[in-house]
Tab-separated table of C-alpha atoms in Angstrom:
chain	number	residue	atom	x	y	z
Q	265	MET	CA	0.000	0.000	0.000
Q	266	ARG	CA	1.324	3.411	-1.020
Q	267	VAL	CA	0.763	6.318	1.341
Q	268	VAL	CA	1.722	9.962	1.257
Q	269	LEU	CA	3.238	11.150	4.515
Q	270	LYS	CA	2.849	14.872	4.948
Q	271	ILE	CA	5.153	15.977	7.725
Q	272	LYS	CA	5.435	19.411	9.306
Q	273	ARG	CA	9.144	20.092	9.411
Q	274	PHE	CA	11.226	22.785	11.038
Q	275	ASN	CA	14.935	23.202	11.521
Q	276	PRO	CA	15.583	26.298	13.639
Q	277	GLU	CA	19.137	26.576	12.287
Q	278	ARG	CA	17.891	26.881	8.724
Q	279	ASP	CA	14.164	27.635	8.508
Q	280	ARG	CA	12.345	30.783	9.525
Q	281	GLU	CA	8.958	29.070	9.397
Q	282	PRO	CA	7.815	25.453	9.629
Q	283	TYR	CA	6.964	23.924	6.256
Q	284	TRP	CA	5.218	20.795	4.967
Q	285	ALA	CA	7.244	18.050	3.328
Q	286	GLU	CA	5.637	15.127	1.503
Q	287	TYR	CA	7.064	11.655	1.170
Q	288	GLU	CA	5.659	8.696	-0.722
Q	289	VAL	CA	6.167	5.486	1.183
Q	290	ASP	CA	5.366	1.852	0.418
Q	291	VAL	CA	4.021	0.210	3.549
Q	292	GLU	CA	2.020	-2.789	4.636
Q	293	PRO	CA	-1.500	-1.891	5.829
Q	294	VAL	CA	-0.606	-3.314	9.249
Q	295	ASP	CA	2.532	-1.180	9.513
Q	296	ARG	CA	2.428	1.566	12.089
Q	297	VAL	CA	2.909	5.255	11.400
Q	298	LEU	CA	6.222	4.882	13.219
Q	299	ASP	CA	7.344	2.334	10.611
Q	300	ALA	CA	6.506	4.814	7.864
Q	301	LEU	CA	8.451	7.574	9.665
Q	302	GLU	CA	11.419	5.255	10.100
Q	303	TYR	CA	11.272	4.367	6.419
Q	304	VAL	CA	11.488	8.059	5.568
Q	305	LYS	CA	14.407	8.607	7.929
Q	306	TRP	CA	16.353	5.511	6.898
Q	307	HIS	CA	15.741	5.536	3.161
Q	308	LEU	CA	14.446	8.890	1.953
Q	309	ASP	CA	15.604	11.767	4.160
Q	310	GLY	CA	17.981	11.200	7.048
Q	311	THR	CA	17.519	14.748	8.343
Q	312	LEU	CA	14.001	14.007	9.647
Q	313	ALA	CA	13.985	14.198	13.456
Q	314	PHE	CA	11.511	12.436	15.737
Q	315	ARG	CA	11.615	10.701	19.110
Q	316	ARG	CA	10.954	7.057	19.707
Q	317	SER	CA	12.305	4.537	22.110
Q	318	CYS	CA	10.447	1.318	22.891
Q	319	ALA	CA	8.159	1.538	19.851
Q	320	HIS	CA	5.517	-0.479	21.707
Q	321	GLY	CA	3.309	2.122	23.361
Q	322	ILE	CA	4.952	2.049	26.767
Q	323	CYS	CA	7.760	4.617	26.854
Q	324	GLY	CA	5.632	7.541	25.688
Q	325	SER	CA	8.303	9.060	23.422
Q	326	ASP	CA	6.515	9.257	20.102
Q	327	ALA	CA	3.317	11.175	20.828
Q	328	MET	CA	2.562	13.447	17.880
Q	329	LEU	CA	-0.343	14.980	16.029
Q	330	ILE	CA	-1.426	12.390	13.446
Q	331	ASN	CA	-4.266	13.371	11.108
Q	332	GLY	CA	-5.224	16.087	13.585
Q	333	ARG	CA	-5.300	13.903	16.670
Q	334	ASN	CA	-2.725	13.318	19.372
Q	335	ARG	CA	-1.584	9.727	19.186
Q	336	LEU	CA	1.451	7.518	19.619
Q	337	ALA	CA	3.029	6.852	16.210
Q	338	CYS	CA	3.807	3.322	17.414
Q	339	LYS	CA	0.162	2.511	18.195
Q	340	VAL	CA	-1.594	3.688	15.025
Q	341	LEU	CA	-1.736	1.393	12.028
Q	342	VAL	CA	-1.494	2.907	8.586
Q	343	LYS	CA	-4.702	1.143	7.453
Q	344	GLU	CA	-6.675	3.102	10.070
Q	345	LEU	CA	-5.668	6.381	8.451
Q	346	GLY	CA	-5.947	5.961	4.699
Q	347	ALA	CA	-3.602	6.982	1.910
Q	348	ARG	CA	-2.784	10.481	3.188
Q	349	ILE	CA	-1.252	10.855	6.617
Q	350	THR	CA	-0.367	14.210	8.122
Q	351	VAL	CA	2.072	14.327	11.011
Q	352	GLU	CA	2.796	17.382	13.147
Q	353	PRO	CA	4.646	17.965	16.406
Q	354	LEU	CA	2.595	18.183	19.625
Q	355	ARG	CA	0.879	21.560	20.019
Q	356	GLY	CA	1.775	24.008	22.743
Q	357	PHE	CA	5.422	23.007	23.210
Q	358	PRO	CA	8.381	24.770	21.580
Q	359	VAL	CA	9.633	22.782	18.583
Q	360	ILE	CA	13.301	21.786	18.806
Q	361	LYS	CA	13.417	20.177	15.379
Q	362	ASP	CA	10.734	18.619	13.162
Q	363	LEU	CA	8.663	16.376	15.459
Q	364	VAL	CA	10.913	16.779	18.503
Q	365	VAL	CA	9.461	19.192	21.063
Q	366	ASP	CA	10.894	20.730	24.221
Q	367	MET	CA	9.214	18.926	27.129
Q	368	GLU	CA	11.207	20.607	29.899
Q	369	GLY	CA	8.231	22.682	31.103
Q	370	PHE	CA	6.020	19.601	31.000
Q	371	PHE	CA	8.356	17.657	33.287
Q	372	ALA	CA	8.854	20.667	35.571
Q	373	LYS	CA	5.094	20.583	36.249
Q	374	TYR	CA	5.245	16.824	36.733
Q	375	ARG	CA	7.973	17.308	39.355
Q	376	ALA	CA	5.955	20.097	41.004
Q	377	ILE	CA	3.258	17.641	42.142
Q	378	LYS	CA	5.889	15.407	43.851
Q	379	PRO	CA	5.376	12.197	41.892
Q	380	TYR	CA	6.843	9.841	44.502
Q	381	LEU	CA	5.641	8.151	47.677
Q	382	ILE	CA	5.659	10.526	50.633
Q	383	ASN	CA	5.463	8.732	53.955
Q	384	ASP	CA	7.801	9.425	56.851
Q	385	GLU	CA	6.230	6.883	59.174
Q	386	PRO	CA	8.720	4.120	60.095
Q	387	PRO	CA	8.535	1.377	57.466
Q	388	PRO	CA	6.725	-1.764	58.675
Q	389	GLU	CA	8.610	-5.046	58.988
Q	390	THR	CA	7.313	-6.476	55.749
Q	391	GLU	CA	5.743	-3.976	53.386
Q	392	ARG	CA	3.107	-1.239	53.398
Q	393	ARG	CA	0.044	-3.336	52.789
Q	394	GLN	CA	-2.949	-2.319	50.784
Q	395	SER	CA	-6.291	-3.990	50.104
Q	396	PRO	CA	-7.363	-4.673	46.511
Q	397	GLU	CA	-10.070	-2.005	46.972
Q	398	GLU	CA	-7.526	0.572	48.110
Q	399	ARG	CA	-5.345	-0.288	45.136
Q	400	ALA	CA	-8.278	-0.049	42.752
Q	401	ARG	CA	-8.991	3.494	43.941
Q	402	PHE	CA	-6.140	4.944	41.852
Q	403	ASP	CA	-5.585	2.127	39.361
Q	404	ASP	CA	-6.625	4.169	36.332
Q	405	THR	CA	-4.052	6.904	36.888
Q	406	THR	CA	-1.147	4.454	37.345
Q	407	LYS	CA	-1.349	3.813	33.610
Q	408	CYS	CA	0.122	7.186	32.596
Q	409	ILE	CA	3.284	7.005	30.443
Q	410	LEU	CA	3.931	10.782	30.398
Q	411	CYS	CA	3.647	11.079	26.631
Q	412	ALA	CA	1.990	14.531	26.957
Q	413	ALA	CA	-0.790	13.679	24.499
Q	414	CYS	CA	-3.389	14.891	27.031
Q	415	THR	CA	-1.701	18.135	28.055
Q	416	THR	CA	-1.004	19.156	24.448
Q	417	SER	CA	-4.611	18.467	23.411
Q	418	CYS	CA	-5.970	20.750	26.146
Q	419	PRO	CA	-7.275	24.179	25.007
Q	420	SER	CA	-6.742	25.552	28.525
Q	421	PHE	CA	-3.068	24.622	28.179
Q	422	TRP	CA	-2.817	26.047	24.653
Q	423	ALA	CA	-4.232	29.337	25.910
Q	424	ASN	CA	-2.063	29.468	29.001
Q	425	GLY	CA	1.087	27.374	29.017
Q	426	GLU	CA	1.490	28.013	32.738
Q	427	TYR	CA	-1.536	25.788	33.468
Q	428	ILE	CA	-0.261	22.710	35.289
Q	429	GLY	CA	-2.075	20.499	32.767
Q	430	PRO	CA	-3.896	17.160	32.830
Q	431	ALA	CA	-0.794	14.919	32.893
Q	432	ALA	CA	0.526	16.451	36.125
Q	433	ILE	CA	-2.939	16.226	37.716
Q	434	VAL	CA	-3.275	12.563	36.701
Q	435	ASN	CA	0.043	11.782	38.362
Q	436	ALA	CA	-0.924	13.745	41.466
Q	437	HIS	CA	-4.170	11.749	41.569
Q	438	ARG	CA	-2.156	8.519	41.496
Q	439	PHE	CA	-0.572	9.436	44.866
Q	440	ILE	CA	-3.331	11.549	46.463
Q	441	PHE	CA	-5.675	8.543	46.472
Q	442	ASP	CA	-3.010	5.988	47.425
Q	443	SER	CA	-3.708	4.730	50.962
Q	444	ARG	CA	0.058	4.329	51.598
Q	445	ASP	CA	0.857	7.935	50.795
Q	446	ARG	CA	0.828	10.843	53.235
Q	447	GLY	CA	1.581	13.703	50.860
Q	448	ALA	CA	-1.959	14.504	49.697
Q	449	ALA	CA	-1.965	17.867	51.481
Q	450	GLU	CA	1.240	19.049	49.786
Q	451	ARG	CA	0.028	17.982	46.364
Q	452	LEU	CA	-3.455	19.430	46.785
Q	453	ALA	CA	-1.905	22.741	47.836
Q	454	VAL	CA	-0.023	22.872	44.503
Q	455	LEU	CA	-3.167	21.975	42.555
Q	456	ASN	CA	-5.313	24.543	44.378
Q	457	ALA	CA	-3.268	27.457	42.991
Q	458	ARG	CA	-4.488	29.878	40.306
Q	459	LEU	CA	-2.896	27.822	37.513
Q	460	GLY	CA	-3.790	24.502	39.090
Q	461	VAL	CA	-6.758	22.228	38.759
Q	462	TRP	CA	-9.373	25.034	38.459
Q	463	ARG	CA	-8.134	25.894	34.951
Q	464	CYS	CA	-9.756	22.666	33.737
Q	465	ARG	CA	-13.012	23.402	31.852
Q	466	THR	CA	-13.959	19.749	31.373
Q	467	ILE	CA	-13.455	19.893	27.611
Q	468	PHE	CA	-12.585	16.154	27.565
Q	469	ASN	CA	-9.925	16.486	24.818
Q	470	CYS	CA	-7.493	14.794	27.212
Q	471	VAL	CA	-9.710	11.728	27.514
Q	472	GLU	CA	-9.909	11.434	23.745
Q	473	ALA	CA	-6.161	11.916	23.344
Q	474	CYS	CA	-4.910	9.520	26.016
Q	475	PRO	CA	-3.324	6.480	24.306
Q	476	ARG	CA	-3.626	4.553	27.575
Q	477	GLY	CA	-7.380	5.069	27.874
Q	478	ILE	CA	-7.142	6.927	31.169
Q	479	ASP	CA	-10.323	8.712	32.192
Q	480	VAL	CA	-8.362	11.945	32.660
Q	481	THR	CA	-11.256	14.353	33.158
Q	482	ARG	CA	-12.728	12.074	35.819
Q	483	ALA	CA	-9.387	12.041	37.672
Q	484	ILE	CA	-9.281	15.848	37.529
Q	485	ALA	CA	-12.860	16.042	38.801
Q	486	GLU	CA	-11.972	13.761	41.705
Q	487	VAL	CA	-9.115	16.064	42.674
Q	488	LYS	CA	-11.448	19.085	42.460
Q	489	ARG	CA	-13.959	17.283	44.631
Q	490	ALA	CA	-11.285	16.343	47.184
Q	491	LEU	CA	-10.310	20.016	47.413
Q	492	LEU	CA	-13.908	21.201	47.614
Q	493	PHE	CA	-14.998	18.750	50.285
Q	494	SER	CA	-11.966	19.383	52.446
Q	495	SER	CA	-13.041	23.061	52.423
Q	496	LEU	CA	-16.768	22.796	53.007
Z	113	MET	CA	-7.306	8.684	50.899
Z	114	TYR	CA	-5.394	9.701	54.002
Z	115	VAL	CA	-6.846	12.681	55.815
Z	116	GLY	CA	-4.743	12.823	58.983
Z	117	ARG	CA	-2.644	15.794	57.982
Z	118	GLU	CA	-4.196	19.183	57.522
Z	119	ARG	CA	-5.495	19.619	53.982
Z	120	PRO	CA	-5.430	22.840	52.003
Z	121	THR	CA	-8.758	24.541	52.436
Z	122	GLY	CA	-10.513	27.415	50.791
Z	123	GLY	CA	-8.717	29.665	48.387
Z	124	PHE	CA	-10.232	32.143	45.961
Z	125	GLU	CA	-9.970	29.899	42.902
Z	126	LEU	CA	-11.788	27.060	44.650
Z	127	PHE	CA	-14.512	29.447	45.795
Z	128	ALA	CA	-14.816	30.979	42.321
Z	129	TRP	CA	-15.120	27.530	40.737
Z	130	PHE	CA	-17.804	26.447	43.194
Z	131	PHE	CA	-19.653	29.756	42.804
Z	132	MET	CA	-19.821	29.236	39.021
Z	133	ARG	CA	-21.488	25.838	39.523
Z	134	ILE	CA	-24.054	27.025	42.051
Z	135	SER	CA	-24.841	30.346	40.368
Z	136	GLY	CA	-25.125	28.586	37.024
Z	137	VAL	CA	-27.788	26.206	38.282
Z	138	VAL	CA	-29.731	28.957	40.091
Z	139	LEU	CA	-29.500	31.263	37.063
Z	140	ILE	CA	-31.056	28.669	34.768
Z	141	LEU	CA	-34.213	28.838	36.915
Z	142	LEU	CA	-34.158	32.607	37.475
Z	143	VAL	CA	-33.428	33.545	33.866
Z	144	LEU	CA	-35.990	31.119	32.440
Z	145	GLY	CA	-38.569	32.604	34.808
Z	146	HIS	CA	-37.546	36.119	33.814
Z	147	LEU	CA	-37.748	35.293	30.103
Z	148	ALA	CA	-41.149	33.660	30.543
Z	149	ILE	CA	-42.601	36.681	32.345
Z	150	MET	CA	-41.036	39.419	30.248
Z	151	HIS	CA	-41.153	37.856	26.786
Z	152	VAL	CA	-43.519	34.897	26.626
Z	153	ILE	CA	-46.450	35.476	28.993
Z	154	ASN	CA	-46.386	39.236	28.447
Z	155	THR	CA	-45.422	40.548	25.047
Z	156	VAL	CA	-43.048	43.434	24.588
Z	157	ASP	CA	-46.032	45.700	23.719
Z	158	GLU	CA	-47.559	45.211	27.146
Z	159	ILE	CA	-44.397	45.856	29.096
Z	160	ASP	CA	-43.972	49.501	30.019
Z	161	PHE	CA	-42.951	51.593	32.996
Z	162	GLU	CA	-46.223	50.846	34.755
Z	163	PHE	CA	-45.690	47.125	34.338
Z	164	VAL	CA	-42.238	47.218	35.934
Z	165	ALA	CA	-43.386	49.588	38.679
Z	166	ALA	CA	-46.257	47.248	39.477
Z	167	ARG	CA	-43.942	44.269	39.708
Z	168	TRP	CA	-41.557	46.113	41.964
Z	169	ARG	CA	-44.315	46.957	44.421
Z	170	SER	CA	-43.841	43.376	45.581
Z	171	PRO	CA	-40.720	42.631	47.665
Z	172	PHE	CA	-40.678	39.162	46.089
Z	173	TRP	CA	-39.922	40.435	42.594
Z	174	ARG	CA	-37.408	42.951	43.907
Z	175	THR	CA	-35.557	40.137	45.657
Z	176	TYR	CA	-35.858	37.991	42.535
Z	177	ASP	CA	-34.329	40.702	40.365
Z	178	LEU	CA	-31.675	41.535	42.936
Z	179	VAL	CA	-30.534	37.916	43.223
Z	180	MET	CA	-30.567	37.560	39.452
Z	181	LEU	CA	-28.568	40.766	39.026
Z	182	TRP	CA	-25.860	39.713	41.469
Z	183	LEU	CA	-25.558	36.127	40.307
Z	184	ALA	CA	-25.639	36.937	36.583
Z	185	LEU	CA	-23.194	39.819	36.861
Z	186	LEU	CA	-20.707	38.005	39.087
Z	187	HIS	CA	-21.024	34.849	36.981
Z	188	GLY	CA	-20.275	36.828	33.823
Z	189	LEU	CA	-17.487	38.853	35.409
Z	190	ASN	CA	-15.774	35.728	36.686
Z	191	GLY	CA	-16.098	34.167	33.251
Z	192	LEU	CA	-14.389	37.213	31.730
Z	193	ARG	CA	-11.718	37.020	34.434
Z	194	MET	CA	-10.990	33.455	33.347
Z	195	VAL	CA	-10.755	34.555	29.709
Z	196	ILE	CA	-8.295	37.294	30.712
Z	197	ASP	CA	-6.321	34.774	32.753
Z	198	ASP	CA	-6.140	32.539	29.703
Z	199	TYR	CA	-5.268	35.031	27.021
Z	200	VAL	CA	-3.696	38.127	28.596
Z	201	HIS	CA	-0.213	37.197	29.747
Z	202	ARG	CA	1.690	40.487	29.826
Z	203	LYS	CA	1.714	41.861	33.325
Z	204	GLY	CA	0.827	45.449	32.415
Z	205	TRP	CA	-2.124	44.398	30.280
Z	206	ARG	CA	-3.301	42.002	32.974
Z	207	VAL	CA	-3.399	44.840	35.497
Z	208	VAL	CA	-5.220	47.114	33.026
Z	209	THR	CA	-7.822	44.553	31.927
Z	210	LEU	CA	-8.504	43.135	35.375
Z	211	THR	CA	-8.814	46.628	36.878
Z	212	ALA	CA	-11.181	47.698	34.095
Z	213	LEU	CA	-13.237	44.556	34.661
Z	214	ALA	CA	-13.438	45.174	38.406
Z	215	LEU	CA	-14.417	48.816	37.872
Z	216	VAL	CA	-17.129	48.038	35.332
Z	217	GLY	CA	-18.418	45.285	37.586
Z	218	PHE	CA	-18.479	47.541	40.628
Z	219	VAL	CA	-20.293	50.364	38.817
Z	220	LEU	CA	-22.927	48.071	37.285
Z	221	LEU	CA	-23.473	46.196	40.520
Z	222	THR	CA	-23.800	49.380	42.571
Z	223	MET	CA	-26.132	51.080	40.087
Z	224	GLY	CA	-28.339	48.041	39.670
Z	225	THR	CA	-28.541	47.353	43.379
Z	226	GLN	CA	-29.291	50.977	44.178
Z	227	ILE	CA	-32.126	51.112	41.654
Z	228	ILE	CA	-33.701	47.860	42.794
Z	229	LEU	CA	-33.498	48.816	46.465
Z	230	THR	CA	-34.457	52.497	46.310
Z	231	PHE	CA	-36.952	52.599	43.440
Z	232	GLU	CA	-40.231	54.024	44.649
Z	233	ALA	CA	-43.211	52.953	42.636
Z	234	PRO	CA	-45.409	55.973	41.867
Z	235	ALA	CA	-49.129	55.636	42.320
Z	236	SER	CA	-49.716	56.215	38.633
Z	237	ARG	CA	-47.990	57.304	35.469
Z	238	ALA	CA	-48.912	60.912	35.973
Z	239	THR	CA	-47.162	61.211	39.331
Z	240	ALA	CA	-44.086	59.712	37.748
Z	241	GLY	CA	-44.119	62.583	35.301
Z	242	LEU	CA	-44.745	60.323	32.333
Z	243	PRO	CA	-47.205	60.961	29.520
C-alpha cells in the first residue's frame, strides 16, 4: 500500500517558518505510522527528526499529532488512516526540530506535584500493605506514560502554558488517592493554585487523546472534589 | 485517601469555581422565569414603565431581580476574568484589563442594586411625570 506522509518540518538553524514536506512510502497496511516515519528517515531523508524509544506504546516518546489527533506513532496502524497521513509535532510546546518538542516545562510541572511516595512513618517489617479495593482506587491513573498527548490536546493549556495540565494532575491523583501515601496535602496545595486544577473546563480532549485510555477528566474532577470537600 | 494531615482549604480559585457551579444552576431557573414573564407570557407591547413599577411593588420580585442581578453579573465577570487569565499574559495588560473589569463590575453592581433597592413605585404614570 502506497501512502503519502505529509510531515510538518522545522529546523531552527535553517528555517524561519515550519513547512510541509511530503514523502511517498510503500508500507504494509498493518505497519504503524512509526514504521513509515522510520522508512522516511532511513531511506528517503535522514535529516528528519523524531523521538521514539520502545516503539511499543509504553515509553511515551513518540506522541505526535497524526491526522489532527494526538496519538502515539507506534500505536496507530497505517490502514486506520488511509492513503494520506499528516504528522505534526505536539501543540503548545516549543519545537526543537521537526517532530521533537521541548518537554522541559512539561516535566517541571510533573515534578511540582511530587510524583513519589511521601510517607515518613517508620517502614513496617514487611511492606506497606494495601487492600485490593484501596489499590483499585487509583488504578486508572497508574497507567500514565507521560507522553503529553493529554496536556497538548488541552485548550486551557494552549491558551495558558502556565496551566499545570492534565498529565501532572493525573500523576498527582495517582498518589493523592493511594492509601500508603501521606503527601496529599502538599500535592493538593499545589493543585489549588491559580494555575492549578481550576483551569480545567472539562473539555474532555485529554480523555480522547490519552493512548492509555485513562479517564483523565474524571481524575481531575476527583481532585477538584477532594479540594472542595476538604473546604466545606 | 489519608486525611490525617491538615489539607489545604478554601482559596479564591476554589470558591470561584464552586460559585460558578451554584450560580449557574440557580440562574437557569431565574433567567428562564424572567424570560417567561417578560417575553412569553407578556409581550413586549404590554411591558412599560407601569408594568415594571407594578412588579416592583412586591418585595418578592425585587428580591428575585436583585438575586438575578448579582448572580448573573458576578457569573459573567468571573467568566471574563478566566478569559483574561487565559489570554492576557503580559503583566501590564493584565493589570489594566482586570482593573477595568473590576471597575465596570463595581459600577454596574452598585447602580443596579441601588435602583432595585431604592426605586419608589409611583401611584400612577402621571405622578411619575410620564405621559
